[in-house]
Short mmCIF file of C-alpha atoms in Angstrom, two decimals:
data_model
loop_
_atom_site.label_atom_id
_atom_site.label_comp_id
_atom_site.label_asym_id
_atom_site.label_seq_id
_atom_site.Cartn_x
_atom_site.Cartn_y
_atom_site.Cartn_z
CA MET Q 1 -12.71 -21.80 -11.88
CA PRO Q 2 -16.11 -20.67 -13.37
CA PRO Q 3 -17.38 -17.30 -12.15
CA ARG Q 4 -19.51 -17.35 -9.09
CA ARG Q 5 -23.24 -17.36 -9.73
CA VAL Q 6 -25.06 -14.51 -8.59
CA VAL Q 7 -28.12 -16.01 -6.75
CA THR Q 8 -30.09 -12.92 -5.48
CA GLY Q 9 -29.26 -10.61 -8.23
CA ARG Q 10 -28.77 -7.93 -5.90
CA SER Q 11 -25.54 -5.71 -5.59
CA GLN Q 12 -22.13 -7.30 -4.77
CA GLU Q 13 -20.79 -3.87 -3.60
CA PRO Q 14 -20.95 -3.73 0.39
CA ARG Q 15 -22.13 -0.15 0.48
CA GLN Q 16 -24.84 -0.65 -2.21
CA ARG Q 17 -25.91 -3.95 -0.74
CA PHE Q 18 -26.34 -2.34 2.84
CA VAL Q 19 -28.56 0.47 0.99
CA GLU Q 20 -30.63 -2.15 -0.85
CA GLU Q 21 -31.33 -4.29 2.39
CA LEU Q 22 -32.40 -1.31 4.30
CA ARG Q 23 -34.90 -0.47 1.44
CA LEU Q 24 -36.03 -3.91 1.08
CA LEU Q 25 -36.64 -4.40 4.80
CA ARG Q 26 -38.68 -1.18 5.23
CA SER Q 27 -40.77 -2.04 2.24
CA GLN Q 28 -41.55 -5.49 3.65
CA SER Q 29 -42.59 -3.97 6.97
CA GLY Q 30 -44.66 -1.31 5.38
CA ASP Q 31 -43.18 1.51 7.52
CA SER Q 32 -42.87 5.06 6.35
CA LEU Q 33 -39.61 6.93 7.00
CA ARG Q 34 -41.54 9.05 9.49
CA LYS Q 35 -43.08 6.16 11.30
CA LEU Q 36 -39.70 4.36 11.45
CA GLY Q 37 -38.32 7.68 12.98
CA GLU Q 38 -41.15 7.87 15.56
CA VAL Q 39 -40.60 4.12 16.58
CA LEU Q 40 -36.82 4.23 16.99
CA GLY Q 41 -36.48 7.72 18.29
CA TRP Q 42 -34.24 9.05 15.53
CA ASP Q 43 -34.99 11.95 12.96
CA TRP Q 44 -36.72 10.26 10.12
CA SER Q 45 -34.48 12.15 7.63
CA LEU Q 46 -31.49 9.89 8.94
CA PHE Q 47 -33.13 6.81 7.53
CA GLY Q 48 -33.71 8.56 4.26
CA LYS Q 49 -30.11 9.43 3.90
CA MET Q 50 -29.06 5.90 4.80
CA GLU Q 51 -31.51 4.47 2.11
CA SER Q 52 -30.04 6.97 -0.43
CA GLY Q 53 -26.52 6.04 0.24
CA GLU Q 54 -25.66 9.52 1.57
CA THR Q 55 -24.68 8.15 5.01
CA LEU Q 56 -24.10 4.83 6.58
CA GLY Q 57 -25.23 5.89 10.14
CA GLY Q 58 -23.73 4.66 13.26
CA PRO Q 59 -23.68 1.32 14.86
CA GLU Q 60 -26.46 2.11 17.49
CA VAL Q 61 -28.96 3.02 14.77
CA VAL Q 62 -28.02 0.01 12.79
CA GLN Q 63 -28.47 -2.31 15.76
CA ALA Q 64 -31.90 -0.66 16.41
CA LEU Q 65 -32.90 -1.30 12.93
CA ASP Q 66 -31.81 -4.99 13.22
CA GLN Q 67 -33.96 -5.39 16.39
CA HIS Q 68 -36.85 -3.56 14.78
CA TYR Q 69 -36.89 -5.90 11.54
CA GLY Q 70 -36.08 -8.99 13.47
CA THR Q 71 -32.76 -9.47 11.67
CA PRO Q 72 -30.24 -10.00 14.46
CA GLY Q 73 -26.86 -8.98 13.36
CA LEU Q 74 -27.66 -8.94 9.67
CA LEU Q 75 -27.63 -5.16 9.08
CA LEU Q 76 -24.76 -4.72 11.46
CA THR Q 77 -22.73 -7.20 9.61
CA LEU Q 78 -23.49 -5.46 6.20
CA TRP Q 79 -22.72 -2.03 7.84
CA GLU Q 80 -19.33 -3.22 8.93
CA LEU Q 81 -18.58 -4.68 5.53
CA ALA Q 82 -19.78 -1.28 3.93
CA LEU Q 83 -17.67 0.72 6.28
CA GLY Q 84 -14.41 -1.23 5.71
CA ASP Q 85 -14.94 -1.46 1.91
CA PRO Q 86 -11.87 0.04 0.20
CA THR Q 87 -13.92 0.89 -3.09
CA GLN Q 88 -15.31 3.84 -1.07
CA PHE Q 89 -11.91 5.45 -1.19
CA ARG Q 90 -10.47 6.99 -4.37
CA GLU Q 91 -8.75 4.59 -6.70
CA GLN Q 92 -5.22 5.48 -5.91
CA TYR Q 93 -5.75 4.51 -2.16
CA ARG Q 94 -7.29 1.06 -2.75
CA ARG Q 95 -4.28 -1.07 -3.10
CA TYR Q 96 -2.60 0.80 0.01
CA MET Q 97 -6.02 0.09 1.98
CA ALA Q 98 -5.85 -3.65 1.26
CA LEU Q 99 -2.25 -3.61 2.43
CA GLU Q 100 -2.88 -1.55 5.50
CA ALA Q 101 -5.69 -3.71 6.69
CA ASP Q 102 -3.10 -6.72 7.07
CA ALA Q 103 -0.20 -4.59 8.53
CA VAL Q 104 1.40 -5.79 11.88
CA SER Q 105 2.94 -2.30 12.39
CA LEU Q 106 2.76 1.05 10.92
CA TRP Q 107 5.16 4.16 10.92
CA HIS Q 108 4.02 7.63 9.67
CA TYR Q 109 5.24 11.01 9.23
CA ALA Q 110 2.91 14.03 8.87
CA VAL Q 111 3.91 17.38 7.16
CA SER Q 112 0.87 19.59 7.65
CA ALA Q 113 -2.18 17.40 8.93
CA PRO Q 114 -2.76 14.71 11.22
CA PRO Q 115 -2.98 11.06 9.82
CA GLY Q 116 -6.46 10.07 8.82
CA LEU Q 117 -6.25 7.48 11.60
CA LEU Q 118 -6.11 10.09 14.15
CA GLN Q 119 -8.48 12.68 12.61
CA THR Q 120 -11.78 13.69 14.33
CA ASP Q 121 -14.89 14.06 12.45
CA GLY Q 122 -14.66 17.88 12.54
CA TYR Q 123 -11.23 17.89 11.28
CA ALA Q 124 -11.87 15.36 8.41
CA ARG Q 125 -14.91 17.35 7.23
CA GLU Q 126 -13.16 20.66 7.21
CA ALA Q 127 -10.12 19.20 5.58
CA LEU Q 128 -12.20 17.39 2.86
CA THR Q 129 -14.34 20.54 2.18
CA ALA Q 130 -10.92 22.48 1.70
CA GLY Q 131 -9.99 19.96 -0.83
CA GLY Q 132 -13.31 20.51 -2.88
CA ALA Q 133 -15.51 17.70 -1.58
CA VAL Q 134 -19.12 18.70 -1.50
CA GLY Q 135 -22.62 16.97 -0.83
CA GLU Q 136 -22.92 13.28 -0.79
CA GLU Q 137 -19.25 12.84 -1.91
CA LEU Q 138 -18.19 14.85 1.06
CA ASN Q 139 -20.28 12.75 3.58
CA GLN Q 140 -18.83 9.59 2.05
CA GLN Q 141 -15.28 10.61 2.18
CA VAL Q 142 -15.71 11.78 5.82
CA GLU Q 143 -17.37 8.48 6.74
CA ALA Q 144 -14.65 6.49 4.95
CA ARG Q 145 -11.93 8.43 6.62
CA ILE Q 146 -13.42 8.31 10.03
CA GLY Q 147 -14.07 4.53 9.65
CA ARG Q 148 -10.28 3.97 9.40
CA ARG Q 149 -9.82 4.74 12.90
CA GLU Q 150 -11.26 1.31 13.62
CA LEU Q 151 -8.02 -0.07 12.62
CA LEU Q 152 -6.59 1.02 15.81
CA ASN Q 153 -9.51 -0.02 17.91
CA ASN Q 154 -9.92 -3.94 17.06
CA ASP Q 155 -8.52 -7.08 18.77
CA SER Q 156 -5.55 -7.22 16.43
CA THR Q 157 -4.60 -3.51 16.59
CA PRO Q 158 -1.24 -2.94 14.89
CA HIS Q 159 1.23 -0.71 16.65
CA PHE Q 160 1.24 2.73 15.21
CA ARG Q 161 4.15 5.36 15.45
CA THR Q 162 3.60 8.81 14.04
CA ILE Q 163 5.84 11.76 13.86
CA LEU Q 164 3.93 15.12 13.52
CA SER Q 165 5.66 18.21 12.16
CA ASP Q 166 4.74 20.91 14.61
CA ALA Q 167 3.12 22.64 11.53
CA VAL Q 168 0.44 19.97 11.97
CA LEU Q 169 -0.31 21.53 15.43
CA ARG Q 170 -0.33 25.29 14.28
CA ALA Q 171 -2.58 24.89 11.25
CA SER Q 172 -5.73 25.35 13.15
CA LEU Q 173 -9.37 24.89 11.81
CA ARG Q 174 -11.61 27.66 11.17
CA ASP Q 175 -13.99 25.99 13.76
CA LYS Q 176 -12.08 26.85 16.98
CA GLN Q 177 -14.01 24.24 18.89
CA ALA Q 178 -13.42 21.49 16.55
CA TRP Q 179 -9.69 22.47 16.56
CA GLN Q 180 -9.63 21.90 20.38
CA THR Q 181 -11.46 18.69 20.08
CA GLN Q 182 -8.75 17.59 17.46
CA LEU Q 183 -5.86 18.52 19.85
CA LYS Q 184 -7.50 16.93 22.78
CA HIS Q 185 -7.89 13.70 20.56
CA LEU Q 186 -4.14 13.71 19.74
CA ALA Q 187 -3.12 14.29 23.33
CA GLU Q 188 -5.38 11.33 24.45
CA ALA Q 189 -4.04 9.16 21.65
CA ALA Q 190 -0.51 9.86 22.56
CA GLY Q 191 -1.16 8.07 25.94
CA ARG Q 192 -2.43 4.94 24.47
CA PRO Q 193 -0.23 1.74 24.63
CA ASN Q 194 -0.47 0.84 21.02
CA LEU Q 195 0.60 4.23 19.71
CA THR Q 196 3.90 6.29 19.84
CA LEU Q 197 3.50 9.98 18.98
CA HIS Q 198 6.45 12.28 18.43
CA VAL Q 199 6.36 16.14 17.50
CA LEU Q 200 9.15 17.38 15.11
CA PRO Q 201 9.89 20.92 16.45
CA GLN Q 202 10.15 23.80 14.11
CA ASP Q 203 13.74 24.43 15.00
CA ALA Q 204 14.68 20.95 13.98
CA GLY Q 205 16.05 22.19 10.71
CA LEU Q 206 15.93 20.84 7.21
CA HIS Q 207 15.48 16.93 6.60
CA GLY Q 208 14.57 14.55 3.74
CA LEU Q 209 10.81 14.55 4.16
CA MET Q 210 10.21 18.05 4.31
CA ASN Q 211 7.37 18.03 1.76
CA THR Q 212 6.53 14.23 1.90
CA ASP Q 213 3.79 12.72 3.98
CA VAL Q 214 4.84 8.91 4.26
CA MET Q 215 3.34 5.71 5.81
CA PHE Q 216 5.27 2.49 6.13
CA LEU Q 217 3.57 -0.87 6.71
CA ARG Q 218 5.20 -3.79 7.91
CA LEU Q 219 3.46 -6.86 6.52
CA VAL Q 220 2.79 -10.43 7.89
CA ASP Q 221 5.43 -11.75 5.41
CA GLY Q 222 8.09 -9.57 6.74
CA ARG Q 223 8.08 -7.07 3.84
CA THR Q 224 7.61 -3.33 4.32
CA VAL Q 225 5.99 -1.05 1.90
CA ALA Q 226 5.76 2.76 1.85
CA TYR Q 227 3.06 5.15 0.64
CA THR Q 228 3.65 8.84 0.08
CA GLU Q 229 0.98 11.38 -0.59
CA ASN Q 230 0.40 15.00 -1.23
CA ASP Q 231 -2.86 16.84 -1.91
CA ILE Q 232 -3.36 15.42 -5.44
CA HIS Q 233 -1.34 12.37 -5.68
CA GLY Q 234 -0.47 9.22 -3.76
CA GLU Q 235 2.13 6.54 -4.67
CA LEU Q 236 2.81 3.22 -3.33
CA PHE Q 237 6.50 1.80 -3.07
CA GLU Q 238 6.91 -1.96 -2.80
CA GLU Q 239 10.39 -2.12 -4.45
CA THR Q 240 13.08 -2.67 -1.51
CA SER Q 241 15.53 -0.07 -2.52
CA GLN Q 242 12.98 2.72 -2.74
CA VAL Q 243 11.46 1.63 0.54
CA GLU Q 244 14.79 1.68 2.30
CA ARG Q 245 15.76 5.07 0.99
CA LEU Q 246 12.38 6.47 2.35
CA GLN Q 247 13.25 4.62 5.77
CA ARG Q 248 16.58 6.16 6.26
CA ALA Q 249 14.93 9.59 5.68
CA TYR Q 250 12.34 8.58 8.28
CA ASP Q 251 14.81 7.36 10.78
CA ALA Q 252 16.72 10.58 10.52
CA VAL Q 253 13.58 12.56 11.14
CA ARG Q 254 12.85 10.53 14.16
CA ASP Q 255 16.22 11.36 15.66
CA LEU Q 256 15.31 15.04 15.35
CA ALA Q 257 11.92 14.64 17.09
CA LEU Q 258 10.78 15.14 20.71
CA SER Q 259 10.43 12.12 22.89
CA PRO Q 260 6.96 10.76 23.27
CA ALA Q 261 6.64 12.28 26.84
CA GLU Q 262 7.84 15.59 25.59
CA SER Q 263 5.47 15.42 22.60
CA ARG Q 264 2.41 14.77 24.70
CA LYS Q 265 3.40 17.77 26.86
CA PHE Q 266 3.89 19.87 23.73
CA ILE Q 267 0.44 18.96 22.46
CA THR Q 268 -1.21 19.65 25.82
CA GLN Q 269 0.36 23.19 25.84
CA MET Q 270 -0.96 23.87 22.39
CA LEU Q 271 -4.39 22.78 23.73
CA GLU Q 272 -4.13 25.07 26.74
CA GLU Q 273 -3.31 27.93 24.43
CA ALA Q 274 -6.12 27.18 22.13
CA GLN Q 275 -8.58 27.08 24.92
CA CYS Q 276 -7.12 30.32 26.28
CA ASP Q 277 -7.41 32.08 22.79
CA PRO Q 278 -10.05 35.01 23.15
CA SER Q 279 -11.31 34.35 19.79
CA THR Q 280 -12.79 30.83 20.89
#
């Protein structure tokens, strides 16, 4: 098959194409950034950051831009494609992200941090900053991580089971208010019908996933793949024997964990303690 002919000559990368469209439409309208801010009611600097690719903005501002430029749905569609574009993630995640998007169910174990699918904005920003991300890279990685939450909010939401080591609930953020927001988010998520959340208590003892964050994806073709991760490396396992070995370790951890009801109560208690902390 011959390569597809590029008609417009513009970028085929979703995030860059969104940026190009924003610049083109504003240029055609003759608006300055300041005027755009005055007309739409947002700080003009937000539009500058969107046109530089520093941020994608939110759906409300993108819908307002569509209405302003008379392009109903165009910018919102490009925004959704940019938000879901796996190339915004580091290279080792991209194959995994493509599989995750088609998964019919997910099982997860967390050693020391909530899964990205359940992280709040404040948690993601502090965690990524601690990992060395700064400036534009930090903003893009925060948006990419937070954008993943949409996987659990769409019409074909897969069932998600996560087991959180209680170390996840004790490694608080420096920003105490942001930490309370994260705990509240976890407690609320534990009550959702498509999500099962367990807490693994500290006294559960030694187990086979003590140093391994892992996510299992059950795919539409019936296969299960596993992705393990630490701070510097992620590895995708698709070979059956390797996946089964990890699954046996996961099943053993689940047997040691609190029930969903007990886990939600545990998180609620942690939130109450955080709210009573005199340093907050």
